[in-house]
PDB file of C-alpha atoms in Angstrom:
ATOM      1  CA  UNK A   1     205.180 221.931  92.185  1.00 35.00           C
ATOM      2  CA  UNK A   2     201.824 220.726  90.933  1.00 39.00           C
ATOM      3  CA  UNK A   3     202.004 218.560  87.852  1.00 39.00           C
ATOM      4  CA  UNK A   4     199.552 217.923  85.109  1.00 44.00           C
ATOM      5  CA  UNK A   5     198.371 214.322  85.332  1.00 42.00           C
ATOM      6  CA  UNK A   6     198.430 212.511  82.012  1.00 40.00           C
ATOM      7  CA  UNK A   7     195.286 210.439  82.481  1.00 37.00           C
ATOM      8  CA  UNK A   8     194.291 210.150  78.843  1.00 40.00           C
ATOM      9  CA  UNK A   9     194.738 207.879  75.842  1.00 43.00           C
ATOM     10  CA  UNK A  10     198.346 208.426  74.693  1.00 47.00           C
ATOM     11  CA  UNK A  11     197.679 207.120  71.181  1.00 50.00           C
ATOM     12  CA  UNK A  12     194.998 209.754  70.668  1.00 45.00           C
ATOM     13  CA  UNK A  13     197.242 212.599  71.759  1.00 46.00           C
ATOM     14  CA  UNK A  14     200.161 211.247  69.761  1.00 54.00           C
ATOM     15  CA  UNK A  15     197.910 211.796  66.750  1.00 51.00           C
ATOM     16  CA  UNK A  16     197.351 215.395  67.844  1.00 48.00           C
ATOM     17  CA  UNK A  17     201.107 215.908  68.095  1.00 52.00           C
ATOM     18  CA  UNK A  18     201.538 214.444  64.623  1.00 52.00           C
ATOM     19  CA  UNK A  19     198.979 216.918  63.284  1.00 49.00           C
ATOM     20  CA  UNK A  20     200.913 219.766  64.893  1.00 47.00           C
ATOM     21  CA  UNK A  21     204.167 218.595  63.327  1.00 49.00           C
ATOM     22  CA  UNK A  22     202.542 218.270  59.893  1.00 49.00           C
ATOM     23  CA  UNK A  23     200.875 221.679  60.024  1.00 46.00           C
ATOM     24  CA  UNK A  24     201.880 224.058  57.239  1.00 50.00           C
ATOM     25  CA  UNK A  25     201.923 226.978  59.722  1.00 47.00           C
ATOM     26  CA  UNK A  26     205.085 227.838  61.670  1.00 49.00           C
ATOM     27  CA  UNK A  27     205.500 226.146  65.065  1.00 51.00           C
ATOM     28  CA  UNK A  28     204.660 228.181  68.142  1.00 59.00           C
ATOM     29  CA  UNK A  29     206.752 228.713  71.258  1.00 73.00           C
ATOM     30  CA  UNK A  30     205.475 227.879  74.711  1.00 91.00           C
ATOM     31  CA  UNK A  31     203.140 230.371  76.356  1.00 96.00           C
ATOM     32  CA  UNK A  32     202.252 230.671  80.036  1.00 97.00           C
ATOM     33  CA  UNK A  33     198.533 231.011  80.707  1.00 98.00           C
ATOM     34  CA  UNK A  34     196.129 230.666  83.612  1.00 98.00           C
ATOM     35  CA  UNK A  35     194.008 227.520  83.772  1.00 98.00           C
ATOM     36  CA  UNK A  36     190.304 227.605  84.576  1.00 97.00           C
ATOM     37  CA  UNK A  37     189.051 224.020  84.908  1.00 97.00           C
ATOM     38  CA  UNK A  38     185.277 223.607  84.821  1.00 96.00           C
ATOM     39  CA  UNK A  39     183.038 220.529  84.535  1.00 95.00           C
ATOM     40  CA  UNK A  40     180.609 221.988  82.009  1.00 93.00           C
ATOM     41  CA  UNK A  41     182.307 224.486  79.674  1.00 93.00           C
ATOM     42  CA  UNK A  42     184.042 223.953  76.331  1.00 97.00           C
ATOM     43  CA  UNK A  43     184.427 226.770  73.841  1.00 96.00           C
ATOM     44  CA  UNK A  44     186.341 227.407  70.630  1.00 98.00           C
ATOM     45  CA  UNK A  45     188.565 230.075  69.076  1.00 97.00           C
ATOM     46  CA  UNK A  46     186.527 232.981  67.748  1.00 95.00           C
ATOM     47  CA  UNK A  47     183.588 232.332  70.090  1.00 95.00           C
ATOM     48  CA  UNK A  48     182.664 234.057  73.355  1.00 95.00           C
ATOM     49  CA  UNK A  49     182.038 232.601  76.793  1.00 97.00           C
ATOM     50  CA  UNK A  50     180.303 234.593  79.563  1.00 97.00           C
ATOM     51  CA  UNK A  51     181.216 233.525  83.096  1.00 97.00           C
ATOM     52  CA  UNK A  52     180.380 234.520  86.666  1.00 97.00           C
ATOM     53  CA  UNK A  53     183.479 234.397  88.886  1.00 97.00           C
ATOM     54  CA  UNK A  54     182.969 233.948  92.616  1.00 96.00           C
ATOM     55  CA  UNK A  55     185.727 231.701  94.018  1.00 96.00           C
ATOM     56  CA  UNK A  56     188.628 233.626  95.590  1.00 96.00           C
ATOM     57  CA  UNK A  57     191.308 231.849  93.567  1.00 96.00           C
ATOM     58  CA  UNK A  58     189.597 232.724  90.311  1.00 97.00           C
ATOM     59  CA  UNK A  59     188.967 236.306  91.406  1.00 97.00           C
ATOM     60  CA  UNK A  60     192.752 236.539  91.736  1.00 97.00           C
ATOM     61  CA  UNK A  61     193.109 234.985  88.301  1.00 97.00           C
ATOM     62  CA  UNK A  62     190.816 237.610  86.752  1.00 98.00           C
ATOM     63  CA  UNK A  63     192.617 240.419  88.557  1.00 97.00           C
ATOM     64  CA  UNK A  64     195.902 239.184  87.111  1.00 96.00           C
ATOM     65  CA  UNK A  65     194.390 238.931  83.625  1.00 97.00           C
ATOM     66  CA  UNK A  66     193.146 242.520  83.872  1.00 97.00           C
ATOM     67  CA  UNK A  67     196.553 243.765  85.014  1.00 96.00           C
ATOM     68  CA  UNK A  68     198.782 241.682  82.739  1.00 96.00           C
ATOM     69  CA  UNK A  69     196.627 240.598  79.800  1.00 95.00           C
ATOM     70  CA  UNK A  70     197.471 236.942  80.493  1.00 96.00           C
ATOM     71  CA  UNK A  71     195.221 234.549  78.617  1.00 98.00           C
ATOM     72  CA  UNK A  72     192.871 232.238  80.505  1.00 98.00           C
ATOM     73  CA  UNK A  73     192.783 228.627  79.379  1.00 98.00           C
ATOM     74  CA  UNK A  74     189.434 226.900  79.689  1.00 98.00           C
ATOM     75  CA  UNK A  75     189.908 223.184  80.285  1.00 97.00           C
ATOM     76  CA  UNK A  76     187.362 220.461  80.924  1.00 97.00           C
ATOM     77  CA  UNK A  77     187.611 218.529  84.174  1.00 95.00           C
ATOM     78  CA  UNK A  78     188.037 214.777  83.924  1.00 92.00           C
ATOM     79  CA  UNK A  79     185.306 212.509  85.301  1.00 90.00           C
ATOM     80  CA  UNK A  80     185.532 212.001  89.051  1.00 88.00           C
ATOM     81  CA  UNK A  81     186.815 215.501  89.776  1.00 88.00           C
ATOM     82  CA  UNK A  82     184.420 216.157  92.673  1.00 87.00           C
ATOM     83  CA  UNK A  83     186.575 214.913  95.556  1.00 86.00           C
ATOM     84  CA  UNK A  84     189.565 217.011  94.476  1.00 85.00           C
ATOM     85  CA  UNK A  85     187.719 220.043  93.110  1.00 86.00           C
ATOM     86  CA  UNK A  86     189.215 222.455  95.639  1.00 85.00           C
ATOM     87  CA  UNK A  87     192.713 221.172  94.859  1.00 86.00           C
ATOM     88  CA  UNK A  88     194.082 220.151  91.462  1.00 89.00           C
ATOM     89  CA  UNK A  89     191.784 217.553  89.926  1.00 93.00           C
ATOM     90  CA  UNK A  90     192.658 215.859  86.652  1.00 93.00           C
ATOM     91  CA  UNK A  91     191.886 217.833  83.510  1.00 96.00           C
ATOM     92  CA  UNK A  92     191.844 217.247  79.768  1.00 96.00           C
ATOM     93  CA  UNK A  93     195.191 218.269  78.255  1.00 97.00           C
ATOM     94  CA  UNK A  94     193.682 220.179  75.311  1.00 98.00           C
ATOM     95  CA  UNK A  95     191.697 223.366  75.889  1.00 98.00           C
ATOM     96  CA  UNK A  96     190.906 226.762  74.423  1.00 98.00           C
ATOM     97  CA  UNK A  97     192.673 229.907  75.599  1.00 98.00           C
ATOM     98  CA  UNK A  98     190.732 233.147  75.687  1.00 97.00           C
ATOM     99  CA  UNK A  99     191.428 236.813  76.236  1.00 97.00           C
ATOM    100  CA  UNK A 100     189.407 238.932  78.619  1.00 97.00           C
ATOM    101  CA  UNK A 101     187.061 240.948  76.408  1.00 96.00           C
ATOM    102  CA  UNK A 102     184.700 242.400  79.006  1.00 96.00           C
ATOM    103  CA  UNK A 103     184.575 242.426  82.783  1.00 97.00           C
ATOM    104  CA  UNK A 104     182.572 243.937  85.592  1.00 97.00           C
ATOM    105  CA  UNK A 105     183.634 243.718  89.223  1.00 96.00           C
ATOM    106  CA  UNK A 106     180.848 243.858  91.788  1.00 96.00           C
ATOM    107  CA  UNK A 107     180.986 245.371  95.259  1.00 96.00           C
ATOM    108  CA  UNK A 108     181.439 241.925  96.830  1.00 96.00           C
ATOM    109  CA  UNK A 109     184.523 241.250  94.668  1.00 95.00           C
ATOM    110  CA  UNK A 110     182.858 238.853  92.269  1.00 97.00           C
ATOM    111  CA  UNK A 111     183.203 239.315  88.526  1.00 97.00           C
ATOM    112  CA  UNK A 112     181.080 238.928  85.442  1.00 98.00           C
ATOM    113  CA  UNK A 113     183.370 238.415  82.467  1.00 98.00           C
ATOM    114  CA  UNK A 114     183.317 237.561  78.776  1.00 98.00           C
ATOM    115  CA  UNK A 115     186.173 235.554  77.274  1.00 98.00           C
ATOM    116  CA  UNK A 116     186.909 235.553  73.550  1.00 97.00           C
ATOM    117  CA  UNK A 117     188.532 232.355  72.331  1.00 97.00           C
ATOM    118  CA  UNK A 118     191.975 232.848  70.795  1.00 97.00           C
ATOM    119  CA  UNK A 119     193.634 229.476  70.277  1.00 97.00           C
ATOM    120  CA  UNK A 120     193.508 225.769  70.952  1.00 98.00           C
ATOM    121  CA  UNK A 121     196.332 224.644  73.217  1.00 98.00           C
ATOM    122  CA  UNK A 122     197.949 221.561  74.684  1.00 98.00           C
ATOM    123  CA  UNK A 123     199.295 221.604  78.236  1.00 97.00           C
ATOM    124  CA  UNK A 124     203.009 220.882  78.416  1.00 97.00           C
ATOM    125  CA  UNK A 125     203.493 221.343  82.155  1.00 96.00           C
ATOM    126  CA  UNK A 126     201.860 223.097  85.065  1.00 96.00           C
ATOM    127  CA  UNK A 127     203.887 225.906  86.645  1.00 96.00           C
ATOM    128  CA  UNK A 128     203.673 228.592  89.305  1.00 91.00           C
ATOM    129  CA  UNK A 129     202.559 228.737  92.920  1.00 92.00           C
ATOM    130  CA  UNK A 130     199.445 230.912  92.765  1.00 95.00           C
ATOM    131  CA  UNK A 131     196.120 229.870  94.246  1.00 95.00           C
ATOM    132  CA  UNK A 132     194.871 229.246  90.704  1.00 96.00           C
ATOM    133  CA  UNK A 133     196.570 226.868  88.287  1.00 96.00           C
ATOM    134  CA  UNK A 134     198.920 228.012  85.538  1.00 97.00           C
ATOM    135  CA  UNK A 135     200.647 226.114  82.772  1.00 97.00           C
ATOM    136  CA  UNK A 136     203.100 226.346  79.942  1.00 97.00           C
ATOM    137  CA  UNK A 137     201.133 225.411  76.856  1.00 98.00           C
ATOM    138  CA  UNK A 138     201.740 224.827  73.181  1.00 97.00           C
ATOM    139  CA  UNK A 139     199.337 226.744  70.965  1.00 97.00           C
ATOM    140  CA  UNK A 140     197.914 224.315  68.417  1.00 96.00           C
ATOM    141  CA  UNK A 141     197.810 225.202  64.735  1.00 94.00           C
ATOM    142  CA  UNK A 142     194.980 223.990  62.553  1.00 96.00           C
ATOM    143  CA  UNK A 143     195.673 221.629  59.673  1.00 96.00           C
ATOM    144  CA  UNK A 144     194.122 221.972  56.187  1.00 95.00           C
ATOM    145  CA  UNK A 145     192.777 225.431  56.892  1.00 96.00           C
ATOM    146  CA  UNK A 146     192.148 227.990  54.160  1.00 95.00           C
ATOM    147  CA  UNK A 147     191.338 231.647  53.730  1.00 95.00           C
ATOM    148  CA  UNK A 148     187.594 232.159  53.953  1.00 92.00           C
ATOM    149  CA  UNK A 149     186.151 233.021  50.550  1.00 90.00           C
ATOM    150  CA  UNK A 150     182.356 233.565  50.364  1.00 87.00           C
ATOM    151  CA  UNK A 151     182.421 232.346  46.765  1.00 89.00           C
ATOM    152  CA  UNK A 152     184.223 229.079  47.641  1.00 90.00           C
ATOM    153  CA  UNK A 153     182.332 225.800  47.932  1.00 92.00           C
ATOM    154  CA  UNK A 154     183.151 225.045  51.616  1.00 91.00           C
ATOM    155  CA  UNK A 155     181.683 228.416  52.661  1.00 91.00           C
ATOM    156  CA  UNK A 156     178.588 228.201  50.450  1.00 92.00           C
ATOM    157  CA  UNK A 157     177.843 224.588  51.363  1.00 94.00           C
ATOM    158  CA  UNK A 158     178.123 225.050  55.130  1.00 94.00           C
ATOM    159  CA  UNK A 159     176.262 228.367  55.347  1.00 91.00           C
ATOM    160  CA  UNK A 160     173.651 227.084  52.924  1.00 91.00           C
ATOM    161  CA  UNK A 161     173.052 223.994  55.038  1.00 92.00           C
ATOM    162  CA  UNK A 162     172.893 226.069  58.232  1.00 91.00           C
ATOM    163  CA  UNK A 163     170.297 228.429  56.706  1.00 89.00           C
ATOM    164  CA  UNK A 164     168.299 225.431  55.467  1.00 88.00           C
ATOM    165  CA  UNK A 165     168.269 224.099  59.031  1.00 87.00           C
ATOM    166  CA  UNK A 166     167.183 227.357  60.679  1.00 86.00           C
ATOM    167  CA  UNK A 167     164.487 227.893  58.020  1.00 84.00           C
ATOM    168  CA  UNK A 168     162.757 224.738  59.286  1.00 80.00           C
ATOM    169  CA  UNK A 169     162.588 225.996  62.859  1.00 77.00           C
ATOM    170  CA  UNK A 170     159.437 227.602  64.294  1.00 69.00           C
ATOM    171  CA  UNK A 171     159.529 231.394  64.508  1.00 66.00           C
ATOM    172  CA  UNK A 172     159.578 231.297  68.301  1.00 63.00           C
ATOM    173  CA  UNK A 173     162.577 228.933  68.448  1.00 61.00           C
ATOM    174  CA  UNK A 174     165.601 230.586  70.069  1.00 53.00           C
ATOM    175  CA  UNK A 175     167.921 228.963  67.517  1.00 56.00           C
ATOM    176  CA  UNK A 176     166.235 230.736  64.593  1.00 54.00           C
ATOM    177  CA  UNK A 177     169.008 233.292  64.158  1.00 65.00           C
ATOM    178  CA  UNK A 178     171.364 234.529  61.474  1.00 72.00           C
ATOM    179  CA  UNK A 179     174.907 233.206  61.740  1.00 78.00           C
ATOM    180  CA  UNK A 180     177.352 236.115  61.833  1.00 82.00           C
ATOM    181  CA  UNK A 181     180.606 234.986  60.229  1.00 86.00           C
ATOM    182  CA  UNK A 182     181.560 238.276  58.578  1.00 85.00           C
ATOM    183  CA  UNK A 183     184.641 238.705  60.758  1.00 89.00           C
ATOM    184  CA  UNK A 184     185.888 235.138  60.226  1.00 92.00           C
ATOM    185  CA  UNK A 185     189.132 235.137  58.245  1.00 93.00           C
ATOM    186  CA  UNK A 186     189.536 231.389  57.765  1.00 95.00           C
ATOM    187  CA  UNK A 187     187.321 228.383  57.149  1.00 96.00           C
ATOM    188  CA  UNK A 188     188.416 226.988  60.506  1.00 96.00           C
ATOM    189  CA  UNK A 189     187.130 230.060  62.336  1.00 96.00           C
ATOM    190  CA  UNK A 190     183.767 229.799  60.597  1.00 95.00           C
ATOM    191  CA  UNK A 191     183.442 226.069  61.254  1.00 97.00           C
ATOM    192  CA  UNK A 192     184.195 226.589  64.942  1.00 97.00           C
ATOM    193  CA  UNK A 193     181.593 229.337  65.196  1.00 95.00           C
ATOM    194  CA  UNK A 194     178.871 227.295  63.523  1.00 95.00           C
ATOM    195  CA  UNK A 195     179.689 224.276  65.714  1.00 96.00           C
ATOM    196  CA  UNK A 196     179.512 226.396  68.871  1.00 95.00           C
ATOM    197  CA  UNK A 197     175.968 227.402  67.971  1.00 91.00           C
ATOM    198  CA  UNK A 198     174.695 223.872  68.605  1.00 91.00           C
ATOM    199  CA  UNK A 199     174.117 222.350  72.017  1.00 89.00           C
ATOM    200  CA  UNK A 200     176.104 219.106  72.111  1.00 92.00           C
ATOM    201  CA  UNK A 201     177.223 216.664  74.801  1.00 94.00           C
ATOM    202  CA  UNK A 202     180.400 217.822  76.527  1.00 95.00           C
ATOM    203  CA  UNK A 203     182.431 214.864  75.278  1.00 94.00           C
ATOM    204  CA  UNK A 204     181.453 215.690  71.688  1.00 96.00           C
ATOM    205  CA  UNK A 205     182.468 219.317  72.211  1.00 97.00           C
ATOM    206  CA  UNK A 206     185.789 218.228  73.672  1.00 97.00           C
ATOM    207  CA  UNK A 207     186.511 215.869  70.776  1.00 97.00           C
ATOM    208  CA  UNK A 208     185.673 218.639  68.313  1.00 98.00           C
ATOM    209  CA  UNK A 209     188.053 220.971  70.139  1.00 98.00           C
ATOM    210  CA  UNK A 210     190.821 218.366  69.943  1.00 98.00           C
ATOM    211  CA  UNK A 211     190.411 217.861  66.183  1.00 98.00           C
ATOM    212  CA  UNK A 212     193.045 219.937  64.398  1.00 97.00           C
ATOM    213  CA  UNK A 213     192.062 219.060  60.829  1.00 98.00           C
ATOM    214  CA  UNK A 214     189.674 221.779  59.643  1.00 97.00           C
ATOM    215  CA  UNK A 215     188.177 219.643  56.887  1.00 96.00           C
ATOM    216  CA  UNK A 216     187.345 216.908  59.414  1.00 97.00           C
ATOM    217  CA  UNK A 217     185.784 219.491  61.726  1.00 97.00           C
ATOM    218  CA  UNK A 218     183.806 220.834  58.776  1.00 96.00           C
ATOM    219  CA  UNK A 219     182.472 217.363  57.991  1.00 97.00           C
ATOM    220  CA  UNK A 220     181.492 216.877  61.629  1.00 97.00           C
ATOM    221  CA  UNK A 221     179.424 220.065  61.499  1.00 96.00           C
ATOM    222  CA  UNK A 222     177.771 218.960  58.244  1.00 96.00           C
ATOM    223  CA  UNK A 223     176.878 215.633  59.870  1.00 96.00           C
ATOM    224  CA  UNK A 224     175.541 217.407  62.955  1.00 95.00           C
ATOM    225  CA  UNK A 225     173.275 219.681  60.911  1.00 94.00           C
ATOM    226  CA  UNK A 226     172.043 216.679  58.907  1.00 93.00           C
ATOM    227  CA  UNK A 227     171.115 214.965  62.181  1.00 92.00           C
ATOM    228  CA  UNK A 228     169.315 218.073  63.465  1.00 89.00           C
ATOM    229  CA  UNK A 229     167.353 218.339  60.218  1.00 86.00           C
ATOM    230  CA  UNK A 230     166.273 214.695  60.411  1.00 88.00           C
ATOM    231  CA  UNK A 231     165.072 215.252  63.979  1.00 84.00           C
ATOM    232  CA  UNK A 232     163.025 218.285  62.878  1.00 78.00           C
ATOM    233  CA  UNK A 233     161.504 216.366  59.977  1.00 77.00           C
ATOM    234  CA  UNK A 234     160.678 213.390  62.175  1.00 76.00           C
ATOM    235  CA  UNK A 235     159.097 215.620  64.811  1.00 68.00           C
ATOM    236  CA  UNK A 236     156.983 217.328  62.145  1.00 62.00           C
ATOM    237  CA  UNK A 237     155.830 213.939  60.833  1.00 69.00           C
ATOM    238  CA  UNK A 238     154.921 212.736  64.325  1.00 57.00           C
ATOM    239  CA  UNK A 239     153.064 215.984  64.975  1.00 62.00           C
ATOM    240  CA  UNK A 240     150.900 215.492  61.882  1.00 59.00           C
ATOM    241  CA  UNK A 241     150.016 212.028  63.149  1.00 59.00           C
ATOM    242  CA  UNK A 242     149.203 213.322  66.608  1.00 60.00           C
ATOM    243  CA  UNK A 243     152.191 211.570  68.198  1.00 55.00           C
ATOM    244  CA  UNK A 244     154.236 213.320  70.881  1.00 53.00           C
ATOM    245  CA  UNK A 245     157.850 212.793  69.756  1.00 48.00           C
ATOM    246  CA  UNK A 246     159.078 213.467  73.312  1.00 51.00           C
ATOM    247  CA  UNK A 247     157.716 210.071  74.306  1.00 47.00           C
ATOM    248  CA  UNK A 248     160.132 208.222  71.988  1.00 48.00           C
TER     249      UNK A 248
END
């Protein structure tokens, strides 16, 4: 049986377990899901991830998901995965599980799919003997979450700051969009969706995924938008002075 390799900082993940234990939501039972390790994809609950599936083992995984409805757990590969990619390279123990929302199978057997994020999870153990990896996982509950109220300060402050950021972008900028959070039921869902909008280094995305405290995640997004706004303002200042900010 293949086993999940615990090649991570135990103190950090002990803190995650403590957050789970202190959550005010009921504990969850173990759930068996498929694992889809990739070196460049991290997504969050309530967001969507389009993927092109071409490897045989993952075609089987998609076929099983179509037939059974089994969730697919996106996990980030650990550094140095290349030599073992075709086997079972080391992976981060916390990922995001998604349900198959859309799929198209092509004549050559490949798939184009869209996953919708459902829940953070922590791998307990790897199981099964399929070509693709499977695991028993613990679904992770958020801490300090709250029902999303458009009149509440956390909602108004975050959406207000996001709109202030996009208002500074040029009309042709691809990020100049409206943030659709109408279907978000909790603050945590909205925070995750706003965070997913921004292009961040993979390690930062992974750390955000691993943070269970919604208020801490919210502050991280505020800090990120503040940084983006300072970059825009600095670029505008350089432009007025005839300086190419890309050279700095």
